[in-house]
CSV table of C-alpha atoms and ligand atoms in Angstrom, one decimal:
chain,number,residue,atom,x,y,z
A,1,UNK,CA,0.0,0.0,0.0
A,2,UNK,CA,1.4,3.4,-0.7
A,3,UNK,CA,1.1,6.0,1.8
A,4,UNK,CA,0.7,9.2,0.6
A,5,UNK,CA,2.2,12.3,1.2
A,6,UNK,CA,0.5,15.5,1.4
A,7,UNK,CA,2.1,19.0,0.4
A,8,UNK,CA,1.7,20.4,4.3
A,9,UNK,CA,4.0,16.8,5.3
A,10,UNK,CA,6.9,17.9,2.8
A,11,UNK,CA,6.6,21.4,4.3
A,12,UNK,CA,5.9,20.7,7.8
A,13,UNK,CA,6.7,22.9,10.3
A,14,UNK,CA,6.2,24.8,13.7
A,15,UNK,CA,4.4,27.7,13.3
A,16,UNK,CA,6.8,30.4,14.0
A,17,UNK,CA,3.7,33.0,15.1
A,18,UNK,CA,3.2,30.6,18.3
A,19,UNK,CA,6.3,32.6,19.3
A,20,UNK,CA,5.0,35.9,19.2
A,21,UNK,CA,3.4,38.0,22.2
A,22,UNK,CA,-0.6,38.4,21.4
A,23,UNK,CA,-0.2,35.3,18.9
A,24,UNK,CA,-2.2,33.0,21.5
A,25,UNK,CA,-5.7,33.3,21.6
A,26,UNK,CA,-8.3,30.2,21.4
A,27,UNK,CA,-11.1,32.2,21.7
A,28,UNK,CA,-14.4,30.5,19.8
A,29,UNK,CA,-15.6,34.4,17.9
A,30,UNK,CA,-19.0,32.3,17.1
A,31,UNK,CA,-19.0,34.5,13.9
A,32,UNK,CA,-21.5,32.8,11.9
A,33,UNK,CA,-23.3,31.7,15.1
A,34,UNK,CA,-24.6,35.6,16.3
A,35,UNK,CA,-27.8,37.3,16.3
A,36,UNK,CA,-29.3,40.2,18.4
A,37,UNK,CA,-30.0,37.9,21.5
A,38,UNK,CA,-26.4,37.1,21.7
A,39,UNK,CA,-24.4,39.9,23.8
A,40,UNK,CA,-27.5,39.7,26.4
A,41,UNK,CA,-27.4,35.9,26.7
A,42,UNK,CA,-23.8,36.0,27.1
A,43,UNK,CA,-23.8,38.5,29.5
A,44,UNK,CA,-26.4,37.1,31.6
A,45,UNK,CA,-24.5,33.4,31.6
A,46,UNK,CA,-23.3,33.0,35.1
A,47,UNK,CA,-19.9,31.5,33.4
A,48,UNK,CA,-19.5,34.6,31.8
A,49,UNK,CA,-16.2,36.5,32.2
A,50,UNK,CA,-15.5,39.7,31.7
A,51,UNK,CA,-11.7,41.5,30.4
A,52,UNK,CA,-11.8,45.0,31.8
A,53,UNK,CA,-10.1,48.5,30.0
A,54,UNK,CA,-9.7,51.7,32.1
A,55,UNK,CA,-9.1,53.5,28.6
A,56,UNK,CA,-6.1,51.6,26.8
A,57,UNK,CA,-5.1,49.8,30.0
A,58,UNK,CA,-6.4,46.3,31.1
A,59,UNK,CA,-7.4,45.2,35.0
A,60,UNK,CA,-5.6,42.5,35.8
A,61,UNK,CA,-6.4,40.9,39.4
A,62,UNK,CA,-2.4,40.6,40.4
A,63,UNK,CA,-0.9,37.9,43.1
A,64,UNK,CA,2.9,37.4,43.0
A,65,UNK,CA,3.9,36.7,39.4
A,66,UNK,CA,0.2,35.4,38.3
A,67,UNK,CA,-2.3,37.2,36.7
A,68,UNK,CA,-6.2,37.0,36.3
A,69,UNK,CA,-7.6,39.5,33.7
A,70,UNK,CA,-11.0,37.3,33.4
A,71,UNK,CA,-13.3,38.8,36.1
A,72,UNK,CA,-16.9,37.4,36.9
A,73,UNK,CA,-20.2,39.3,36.7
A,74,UNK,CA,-19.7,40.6,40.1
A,75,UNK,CA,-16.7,41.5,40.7
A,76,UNK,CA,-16.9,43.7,37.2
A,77,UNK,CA,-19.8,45.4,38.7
A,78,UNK,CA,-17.9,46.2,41.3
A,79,UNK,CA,-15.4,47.6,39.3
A,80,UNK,CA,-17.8,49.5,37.4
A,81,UNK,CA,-18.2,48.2,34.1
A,82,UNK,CA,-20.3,50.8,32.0
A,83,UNK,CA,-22.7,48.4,30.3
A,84,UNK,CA,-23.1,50.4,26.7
A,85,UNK,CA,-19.1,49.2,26.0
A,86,UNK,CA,-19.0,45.8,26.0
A,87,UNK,CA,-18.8,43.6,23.8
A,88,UNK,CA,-19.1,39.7,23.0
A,89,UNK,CA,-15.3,38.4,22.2
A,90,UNK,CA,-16.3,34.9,21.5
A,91,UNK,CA,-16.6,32.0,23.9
A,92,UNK,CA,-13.4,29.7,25.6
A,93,UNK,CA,-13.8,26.4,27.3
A,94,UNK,CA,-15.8,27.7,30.6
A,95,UNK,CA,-17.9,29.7,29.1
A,96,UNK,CA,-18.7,33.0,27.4
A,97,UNK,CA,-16.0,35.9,26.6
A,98,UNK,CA,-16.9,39.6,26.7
A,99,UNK,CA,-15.0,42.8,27.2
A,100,UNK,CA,-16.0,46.5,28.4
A,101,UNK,CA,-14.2,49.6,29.7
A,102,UNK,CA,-14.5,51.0,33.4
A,103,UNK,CA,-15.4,54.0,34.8
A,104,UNK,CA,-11.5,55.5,35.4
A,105,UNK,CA,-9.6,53.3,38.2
A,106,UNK,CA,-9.4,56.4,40.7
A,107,UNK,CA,-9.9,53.6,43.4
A,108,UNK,CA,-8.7,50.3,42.7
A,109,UNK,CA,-8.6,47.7,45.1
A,110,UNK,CA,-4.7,47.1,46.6
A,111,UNK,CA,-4.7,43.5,44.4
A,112,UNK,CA,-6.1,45.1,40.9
A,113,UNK,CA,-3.7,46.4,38.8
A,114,UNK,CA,-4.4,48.4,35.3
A,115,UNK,CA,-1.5,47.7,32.7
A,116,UNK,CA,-0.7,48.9,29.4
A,117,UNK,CA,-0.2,46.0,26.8
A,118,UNK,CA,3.3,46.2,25.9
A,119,UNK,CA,3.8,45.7,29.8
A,120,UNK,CA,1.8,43.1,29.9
A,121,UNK,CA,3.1,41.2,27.3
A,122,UNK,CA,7.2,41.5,28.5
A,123,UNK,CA,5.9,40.5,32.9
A,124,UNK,CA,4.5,37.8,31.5
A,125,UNK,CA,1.4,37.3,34.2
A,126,UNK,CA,-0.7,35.9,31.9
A,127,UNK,CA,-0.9,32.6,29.9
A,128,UNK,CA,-0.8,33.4,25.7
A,129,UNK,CA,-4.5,32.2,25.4
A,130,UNK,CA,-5.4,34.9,28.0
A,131,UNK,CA,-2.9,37.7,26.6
A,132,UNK,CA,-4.4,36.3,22.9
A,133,UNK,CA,-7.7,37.4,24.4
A,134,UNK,CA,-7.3,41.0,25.7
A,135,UNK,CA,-5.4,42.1,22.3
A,136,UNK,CA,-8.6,40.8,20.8
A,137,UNK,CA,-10.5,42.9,23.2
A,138,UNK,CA,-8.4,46.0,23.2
A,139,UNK,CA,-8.7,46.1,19.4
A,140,UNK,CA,-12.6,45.3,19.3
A,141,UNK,CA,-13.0,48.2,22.0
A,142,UNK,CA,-10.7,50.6,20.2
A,143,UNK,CA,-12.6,49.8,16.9
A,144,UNK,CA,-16.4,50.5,18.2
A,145,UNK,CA,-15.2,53.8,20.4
A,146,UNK,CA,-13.9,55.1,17.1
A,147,UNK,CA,-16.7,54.1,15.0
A,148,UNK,CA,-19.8,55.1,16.7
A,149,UNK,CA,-20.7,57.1,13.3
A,150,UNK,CA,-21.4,56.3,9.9
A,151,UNK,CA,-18.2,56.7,7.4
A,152,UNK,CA,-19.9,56.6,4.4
A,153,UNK,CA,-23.6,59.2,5.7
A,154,UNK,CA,-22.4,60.7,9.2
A,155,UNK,CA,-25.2,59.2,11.1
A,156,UNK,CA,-24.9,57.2,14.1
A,157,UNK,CA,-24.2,53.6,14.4
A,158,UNK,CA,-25.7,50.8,15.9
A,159,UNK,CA,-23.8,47.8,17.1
A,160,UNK,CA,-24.7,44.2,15.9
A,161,UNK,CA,-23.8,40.6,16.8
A,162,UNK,CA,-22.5,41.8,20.0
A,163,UNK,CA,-19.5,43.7,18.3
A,164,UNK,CA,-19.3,41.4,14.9
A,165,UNK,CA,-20.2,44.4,12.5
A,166,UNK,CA,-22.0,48.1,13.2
A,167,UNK,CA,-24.6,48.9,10.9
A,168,UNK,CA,-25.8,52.1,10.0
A,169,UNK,CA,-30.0,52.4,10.3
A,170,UNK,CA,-29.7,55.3,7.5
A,171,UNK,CA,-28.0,54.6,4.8
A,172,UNK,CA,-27.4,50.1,5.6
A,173,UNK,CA,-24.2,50.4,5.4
A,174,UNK,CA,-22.1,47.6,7.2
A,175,UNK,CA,-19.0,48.4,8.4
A,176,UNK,CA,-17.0,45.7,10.4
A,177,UNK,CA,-14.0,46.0,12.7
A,178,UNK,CA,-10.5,46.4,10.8
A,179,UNK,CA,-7.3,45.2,10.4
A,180,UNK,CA,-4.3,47.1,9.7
A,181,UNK,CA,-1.4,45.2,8.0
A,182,UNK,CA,1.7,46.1,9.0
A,183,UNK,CA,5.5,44.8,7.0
A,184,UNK,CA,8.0,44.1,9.7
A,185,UNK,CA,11.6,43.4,8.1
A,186,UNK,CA,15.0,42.0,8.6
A,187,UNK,CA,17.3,42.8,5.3
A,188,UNK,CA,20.1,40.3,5.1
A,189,UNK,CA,23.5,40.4,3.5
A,190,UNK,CA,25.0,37.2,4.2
A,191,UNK,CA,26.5,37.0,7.8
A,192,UNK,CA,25.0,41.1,8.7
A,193,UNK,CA,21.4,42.8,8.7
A,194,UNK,CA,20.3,46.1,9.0
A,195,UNK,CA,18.5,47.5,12.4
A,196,UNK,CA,17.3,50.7,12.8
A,197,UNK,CA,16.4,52.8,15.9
A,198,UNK,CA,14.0,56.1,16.3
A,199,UNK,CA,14.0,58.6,18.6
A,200,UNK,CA,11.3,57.1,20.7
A,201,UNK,CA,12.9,53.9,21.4
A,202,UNK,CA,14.7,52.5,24.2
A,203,UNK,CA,17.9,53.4,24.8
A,204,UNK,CA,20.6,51.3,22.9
A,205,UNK,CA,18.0,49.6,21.1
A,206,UNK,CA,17.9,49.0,17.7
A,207,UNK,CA,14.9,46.5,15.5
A,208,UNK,CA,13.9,45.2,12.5
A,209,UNK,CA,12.9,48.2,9.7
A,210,UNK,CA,8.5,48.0,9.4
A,211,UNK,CA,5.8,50.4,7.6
A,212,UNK,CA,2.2,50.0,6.3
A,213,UNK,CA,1.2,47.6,3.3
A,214,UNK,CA,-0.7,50.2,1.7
A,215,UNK,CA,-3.8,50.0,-0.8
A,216,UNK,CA,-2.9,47.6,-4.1
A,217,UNK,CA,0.4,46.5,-2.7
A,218,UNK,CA,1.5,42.7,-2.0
A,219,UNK,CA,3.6,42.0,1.3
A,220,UNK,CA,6.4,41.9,-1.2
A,221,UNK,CA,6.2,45.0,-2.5
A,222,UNK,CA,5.6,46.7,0.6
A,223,UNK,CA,8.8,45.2,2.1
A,224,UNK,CA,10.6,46.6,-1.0
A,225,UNK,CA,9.1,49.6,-0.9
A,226,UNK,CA,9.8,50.3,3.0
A,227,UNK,CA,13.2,49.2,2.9
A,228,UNK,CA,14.0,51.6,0.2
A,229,UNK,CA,12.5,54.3,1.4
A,230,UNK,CA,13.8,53.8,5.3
A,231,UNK,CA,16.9,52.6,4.4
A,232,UNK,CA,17.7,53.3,0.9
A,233,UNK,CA,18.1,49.7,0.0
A,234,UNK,CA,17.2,47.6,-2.9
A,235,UNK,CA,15.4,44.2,-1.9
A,236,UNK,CA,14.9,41.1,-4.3
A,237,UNK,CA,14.1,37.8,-2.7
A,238,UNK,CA,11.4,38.0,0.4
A,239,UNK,CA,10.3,35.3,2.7
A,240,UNK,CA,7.7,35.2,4.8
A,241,UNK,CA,8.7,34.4,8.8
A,242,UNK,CA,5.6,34.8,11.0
A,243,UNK,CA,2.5,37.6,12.2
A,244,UNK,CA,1.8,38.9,15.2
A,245,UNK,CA,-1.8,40.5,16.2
A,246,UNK,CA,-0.3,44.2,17.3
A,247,UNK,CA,-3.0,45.7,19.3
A,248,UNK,CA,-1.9,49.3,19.3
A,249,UNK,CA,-4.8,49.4,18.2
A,250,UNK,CA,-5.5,46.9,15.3
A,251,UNK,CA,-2.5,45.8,13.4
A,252,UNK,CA,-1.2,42.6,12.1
A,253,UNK,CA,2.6,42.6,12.0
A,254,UNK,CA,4.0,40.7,9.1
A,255,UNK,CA,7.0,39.4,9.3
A,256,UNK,CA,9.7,38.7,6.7
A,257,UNK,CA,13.7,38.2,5.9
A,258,UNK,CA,14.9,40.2,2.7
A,259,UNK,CA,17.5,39.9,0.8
A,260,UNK,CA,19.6,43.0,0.2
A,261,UNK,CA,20.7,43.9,-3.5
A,262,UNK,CA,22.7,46.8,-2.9
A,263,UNK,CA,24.5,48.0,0.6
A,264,UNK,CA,24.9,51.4,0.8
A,265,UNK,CA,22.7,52.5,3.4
A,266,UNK,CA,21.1,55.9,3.1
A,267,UNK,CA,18.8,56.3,5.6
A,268,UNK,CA,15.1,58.7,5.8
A,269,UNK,CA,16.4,60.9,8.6
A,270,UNK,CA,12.9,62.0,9.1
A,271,UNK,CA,12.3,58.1,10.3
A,272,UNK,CA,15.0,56.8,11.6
A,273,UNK,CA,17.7,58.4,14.2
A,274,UNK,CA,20.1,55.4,13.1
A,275,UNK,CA,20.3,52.9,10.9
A,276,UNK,CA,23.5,50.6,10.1
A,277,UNK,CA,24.4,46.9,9.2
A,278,UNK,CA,25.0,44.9,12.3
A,279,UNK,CA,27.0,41.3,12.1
A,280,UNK,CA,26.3,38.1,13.5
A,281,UNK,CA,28.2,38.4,16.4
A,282,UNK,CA,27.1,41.7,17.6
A,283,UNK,CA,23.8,40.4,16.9
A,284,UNK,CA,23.8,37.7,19.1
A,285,UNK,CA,25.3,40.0,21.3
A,286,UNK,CA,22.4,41.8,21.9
A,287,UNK,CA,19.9,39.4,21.9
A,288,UNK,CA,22.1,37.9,25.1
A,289,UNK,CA,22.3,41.0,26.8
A,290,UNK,CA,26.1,41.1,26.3
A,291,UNK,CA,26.5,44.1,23.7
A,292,UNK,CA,29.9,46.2,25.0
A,293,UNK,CA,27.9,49.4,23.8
A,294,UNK,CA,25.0,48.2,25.5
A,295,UNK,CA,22.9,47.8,22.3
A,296,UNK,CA,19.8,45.5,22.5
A,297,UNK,CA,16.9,44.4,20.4
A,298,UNK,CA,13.3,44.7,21.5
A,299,UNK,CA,12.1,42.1,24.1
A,300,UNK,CA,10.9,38.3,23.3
A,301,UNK,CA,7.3,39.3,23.0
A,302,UNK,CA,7.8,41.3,20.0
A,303,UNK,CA,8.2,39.9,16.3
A,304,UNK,CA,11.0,41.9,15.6
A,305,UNK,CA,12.9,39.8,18.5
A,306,UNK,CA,11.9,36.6,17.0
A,307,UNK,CA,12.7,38.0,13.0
A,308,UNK,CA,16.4,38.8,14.5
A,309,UNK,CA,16.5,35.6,16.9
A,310,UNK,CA,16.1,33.3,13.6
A,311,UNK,CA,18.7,35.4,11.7
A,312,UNK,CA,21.3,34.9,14.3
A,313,UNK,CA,20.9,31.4,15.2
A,314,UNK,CA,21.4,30.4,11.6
A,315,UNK,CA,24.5,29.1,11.5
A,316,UNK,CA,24.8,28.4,7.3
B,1,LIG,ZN1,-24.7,55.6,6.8
């Protein structure tokens, strides 16, 4: 008997995005399964939890170095969850999934902590299906907040599906929650790459080059095109590495190594404070910590960490 082989055995492998912050949620979004009763039913379910924002920062109930963002029908009362925000995320294996904002934490118990994401992500006090979850529910808030009216008539918007869509009552139009796509970079010469740093980094740290895919552009050309215009170098071959939900507010980082066709670096001041060609060595350097300037890349969470990670540990 012959056994056959499938194309996805010959190209098996891990999926790099199960390495990246925000890359883990499991979340059941019911999409197809949603009508008008659903946010009420779900809310109402006594397994219902519920991921909290004061503005752009999640609650997270904190003891020692574990984390609890999911918080039960009471306890977000308690907390004062304004009702008109929230929003049906989907459902995990205890039961339903929502999100909603707070009135501002002026008076947080000792043991609830508001975070910002990035924070979040790099103490590490949550498990990647639960971090998964509030970049869901960061972006979902951040995406009705800002479209409570109508692009396309001015009038106001009415939420459907418990957050799927918002549909306008005057003109039908159906507008659903975006995604921003987002090219994310390492260029490669053979044993260097080029990292770049802006003025609002870090100090010491440098990362991979990135920029929007914009309107009628492939991933490709939106590598090439970035890359030119931040660093002023020409790219031919482009592979894809990994993607990483970004929820700052809504974008999907996608990640790829380049191949650089010419060196000479000239870089878009107006971008970039620096911008050089870095070698293996230092590289690795920095990943470890180790750098003699004190140079490092961005932490593990981030994609750019994992685009330089695979570049240095490739000993061809
Ligand atoms: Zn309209």
């Amino acid at each position: 008997m012959t056994i056959m082989s499938s194309f996805f055995d010959q190209t098996a492998c891990v999926e790099a995005s199960h390495l990246n912050g925000f890359a883990g949620n499991r979340l059941d979004r019911l999409s197809e399964a949603r009508d008008e009763t659903s946010l009420a039913a779900a809310s109402a379910d006594p397994r219902a939890r519920f991921l909290l924002f004061a503005e752009e920062r999640v609650l997270i109930a904190v003891n020692g170095q574990a984390g609890e963002a999911a918080f039960d029908r009471t306890a977000a009362e308690g907390l004062g969850i304004l009702a008109g925000s929230l929003v049906l995320l989907g459902a995990a294996a205890g039961g339903p999934r929502l999100a909603g904002l707070v009135e501002a934490p002026d008076n947080l118990p000792e043991t609830i902590k508001a975070i910002d994401l990035r924070s979040l992500a790099n103490q590490g006090l949550l498990n990647a299906a639960e971090l998964g979850a509030v970049a869901q529910a960061r972006s979902m808030l951040a995406w009705h907040a800002n479209h409570q009216y109508c692009a396309r008539c001015g009038e106001p918007t009415l939420m459907r599906g418990g957050g799927v869509r918002r549909d306008c009552p005057a003109c039908s139009a159906q507008h659903f929650p975006r995604v921003d796509p987002v090219a994310i970079m390492l260029t490669i010469d053979g044993g260097r790459c080029v990292l770049g740093r802006q003025a609002h980094f870090a100090p010491g740290m440098y990362s991979a080059l990135a920029g929007f895919v914009e309107p009628g552009e492939t991933i490709e050309d939106a590598v090439r095109r970035e890359t030119r215009e931040e660093a002023g170098i020409d790219i031919g071959r482009v592979r894809y590495h990994s993607s990483q939900p970004w929820p700052f507010v809504s974008s999907l980082m996608i990640g790829c190594h380049c191949e650089a066709l010419t060196t000479d670096l000239n870089p878009d001041d107006s971008e970039l404070e620096d911008c050089r060609w870095f070698d293996r060595d230092e590289v690795r350097q920095m990943i470890a910590g180790s750098h003699p300037g004190g140079l490092i890349v961005p932490p593990r969470m981030a994609i750019a960490n994992r685009l330089i990670t695979a570049f240095a540990e490739w000993d061809g």
